[in-house]
Amino acid sequence: MASEIKSVAVIGAGVMGAAIAAHVANAGIKVKLLDIVKPGSADRNAIARGAIERFKKIEPAPLMSPKAARLITPGNTEDDFAGLAECDWIVEAVIERLDIKQALYKRIAEVRKPGSVVSSNTSTIPLSELMSDMPDTLKPDFVITHFFNPPRYMRLLELVTGPDTSAETIGRITKFCDVTLGKSVISCRDTPGFIANRIGTYWIQSAMVLALDMGLEVEEADAIMGKPMGFPSTGVFGLMDLVGIDLGPHVNASLARLLPKSDPFHAINRDVSMIEKLIAEGYTGKKGKGGFYRSSGRGADKVKETLSLKAAAQGRLEWRATVRPKIDEVKDAKKDLKKLVGAKSKPGQYAWGVLGRVLAYAASLIPEIADDIASVDEAMRLGYTWKYGPFELIDKLGADWVSEKLAALSIPVPPILTRLGKGTFYKTEGSALLQFCSDGTYRPVKRPDGVLLLEDVKRGAKPVLTNKSASVWDIGDGVLCFEFHSIMNSLDGDILALLEKTIALVQKSYKALVIHSEDLRAGPGRENFSVGANLGLAVFAANLRMWGKIEGSVKEGQKAYQALRYAPFPVVGAPAGRALGGGCEILLHCSAVQAYAETYMGLVECGVGLVPGWGGCATMLARWQTAKDAPKGPMPAVAKVFEMVSTAKFSTSAAEAKDLKFLKPEDGITMNRYRVLADAKSRALALVSGYAKPEPAMLQLPGASGRVGLGMAVEEFRKKGVATPHDVTVASHLARVLTGGDVDIVDPVSETDVMALEREAFMALFRTRESQARIKHILDTGRPLRN
C-alpha cells in the first residue's frame, strides 16, 4: 500500500479550487495553490495569493480557523510546477475545457512522483474523455473527485473511477477524503452529471419550466418545492439565487451534449429567455445584483422584492414586493405529503408534476449512475441538502401509489419500480437496514469501516433508560450513550433527572459514558447538539411568579453537571452543530470532548439577558487562568471570559472552540460527521484504565477592584452606543460573578462559590422585565432583542 497523503496541490485558484485548498488546510494538511501568472502583475503569485486573502471576506468562511491559512502556499504554474513532485495528491480545478485540462495533465505526468494521485474536480466532463490520449502511466492514478460548493460545509464527494484506475489509488483517495477531509465518498459511474447534478439539474429545470407553464409566481413555487417535500427551505428559485443563476446554462449545455437523445432531460431543457436576460443584466443571484429575489432601498426603507414570472413570460423583467403565499395544501403536507402531491388543485398539480418526474427519472437511472439506491439517496441528501432522497420519498408515498400516479403524467413506470411492486425500497431485519436492488433482491446498506451511527444502534434495540426528553443506549463494550431528543435538544428537568440516573447506572454496571445527539438529516449549520436550557418552561414559570421553581432548576442543573464532572468514570462529549448555553456547559464538564469539526460552542446567555448558571463561568475562568499561553494574575482571565460571555461569543468551528478554550488542547476533532460517535467511544474506552476524577479548581479572583475596571470598559461601550441600558445591567451582574463577588483578592475562590454567584445573578436578571422581554423575543422570532 502506498504511503498516506501528506501533501496536496490544487491547480486553479478560482472559487472552487481555492475553497478545496482551504478545506485541505482545515484538515491540517499542507497544500500548494497554483494558478497562472497574472499578466502585468509584479507579483507572479498574485492570483493564488489574492484567493487566499479573499478567505477573510467570504461568508460562509472557507477556513475553520485563520491559522489554517498558514498551511496554504501560493504559487504559479510556471515557477512552481516542478514542486508538484513533492505532492501525494494533485487536484485539477481549472476551467471546464477539455483541451486545457488535457494539456495540464500531460505536464503533470512529466513531473509527478510515481503513485501520486491526480484528480479533476470537473462536474461535467466524463473521465473517459479526460483520459483519452493521455499517458498510460497516468491512468492508474487518475480519478474524478467532485466536491460540492462550499467544500468546507457540503459533505458529499462524488468519486468517479475508470477501467484503468488501480484499486490502490481508489482505496488511498477514498480513505483520505473520508477520514481526513470528512467527506461522504460516493462511488459513481462515469456518466454525465454523475449522481447529484444529474438528478438535481433535472429537478431544478423541471420546477422552473413547469412554474412558467402553469403561471405560478416565484414565492408559490418555492413554498411548494421546499420544506413540504424536505427540499431546501429556499425552494428552487431561492436555491438558484444561492448557487448562481449563471451556472445553470453551463451545466444544462453539458448534459444536453452528453446525454443520449432518449433521455427525459431533453424534454425539459428549454432555452428560457428570462434566464438569458437576468444574466445579461447582472442578476446572477446572491453574487450579483440579486436574481429571482433582490433587495431595494436602504436601512429602514430596505424591502425584499421578487421577480414576476408572469411578466418574465411576456419578456419583461419586473420585480415587486415579496409576498408570503397562503397555500392550504402546503400546510396539509406537514402531516401527509400525499395531501399536497395528490391534490387536484394547481398547487397539487405543480407539486406532482415536478416530484413525479424527478422520482421517475431517479428510478430510471438505476443502475446506470450508481450500483445502489442508498448511494443515490445519500448523494441527494448531502449534495442538494434534501431531507429525503428520491427512493426514501417513494417509500413515504408508497411505490404502488407512485407507479399509479405516473400514468397521469404519461410517464412510463421505471423497471425497478415495476419489480418492486407494492414493496418498499428500504426495510429492516432485526438491526440491519436493507435496500432493494435492481436484480430484485434486498442487500444490507453498508457503512464504511470505523463508522458507528446511533440510528443503527437504535434499530431493533430498546433504550437502557428513557423519558420524553432523553434516552440512554448501549453502544457496546461497556459504554452507554446519552442522547437528547427534546425540541432543538433543549435541556429540561427530565434530562437532568435522567442524567443523574445514568451516572448512577454507569458507576454500577458500565465503564464509560458518551453524550451525543444525532440529526444526520439537518442541513449544513442546522444541526443541534443542544441549544441550552428550555427557556420556554422558565418563562411559563416566571409568568406564574414561581421563582422558587426556577431557582430550583438552576440548582438541579448545577448538581447534575457537578455529578458529571466528578463521576468516577470517563464522560466524553460528542457534539455536532450548535452547543450553546447549557449545551456548551455540559461539554465543559465532560472528562474529554470528541467534537465534529462543524461544532459551534458558546456561552450565549447574555444575549437573552441572563448569565451562565450551570458552572460555565467557573470552568472558563479556571481554563483561562491555568492556560500556558495566557498572562498570569487574576485579572487577565477575568477580562477574557468577561469579553467572551458578555458579547455572547461562540466558536464558528471546533478548531476555533479550542482557541477560545471551550475545548481543551487535548480534546479531539473529527472531520467526518459519521465518525464522531465511534471516535468518542474509542476515546472513552482509552480513558478507562487508571481513570481518576479531576480535582476541584481553586480560583484567584480580583473582587471589587476588578469590577471597577470591567465597569469602566462597559461604560465606554454605552457612551458609544454599542451597549444598551440592559446590556449594562447584565454586564454588571456578570462582572460580579467573574470577579468573585465580595471576595478579597488574596483569598482563593472555589467553584462552589462562583456557582452560588451564578445562581444569584441568574435569578436577579430573570426577575427583570427587560430580560423576560429578551427571552420572549428570541423564542418568538429566533432573533435577539436589543433593549
Tab-separated table of C-alpha atoms in Angstrom, residues 447 451-458 518 520 673-675 677:
chain	number	residue	atom	x	y	z
A	447	ARG	CA	-21.272	1.585	6.428
A	451	VAL	CA	-18.466	4.331	11.354
A	452	LEU	CA	-20.913	3.984	14.256
A	453	LEU	CA	-24.301	5.664	13.909
A	454	LEU	CA	-26.792	5.977	16.715
A	455	GLU	CA	-29.609	5.341	14.227
A	456	ASP	CA	-28.070	1.900	13.558
A	457	VAL	CA	-27.708	1.186	17.284
A	458	LYS	CA	-31.350	2.100	17.880
A	518	GLU	CA	-27.654	12.757	16.111
A	520	LEU	CA	-27.960	13.487	10.218
A	673	ARG	CA	-19.768	13.582	10.831
A	674	TYR	CA	-20.415	9.847	10.547
A	675	ARG	CA	-17.307	9.016	12.598
A	677	LEU	CA	-19.678	8.624	17.808
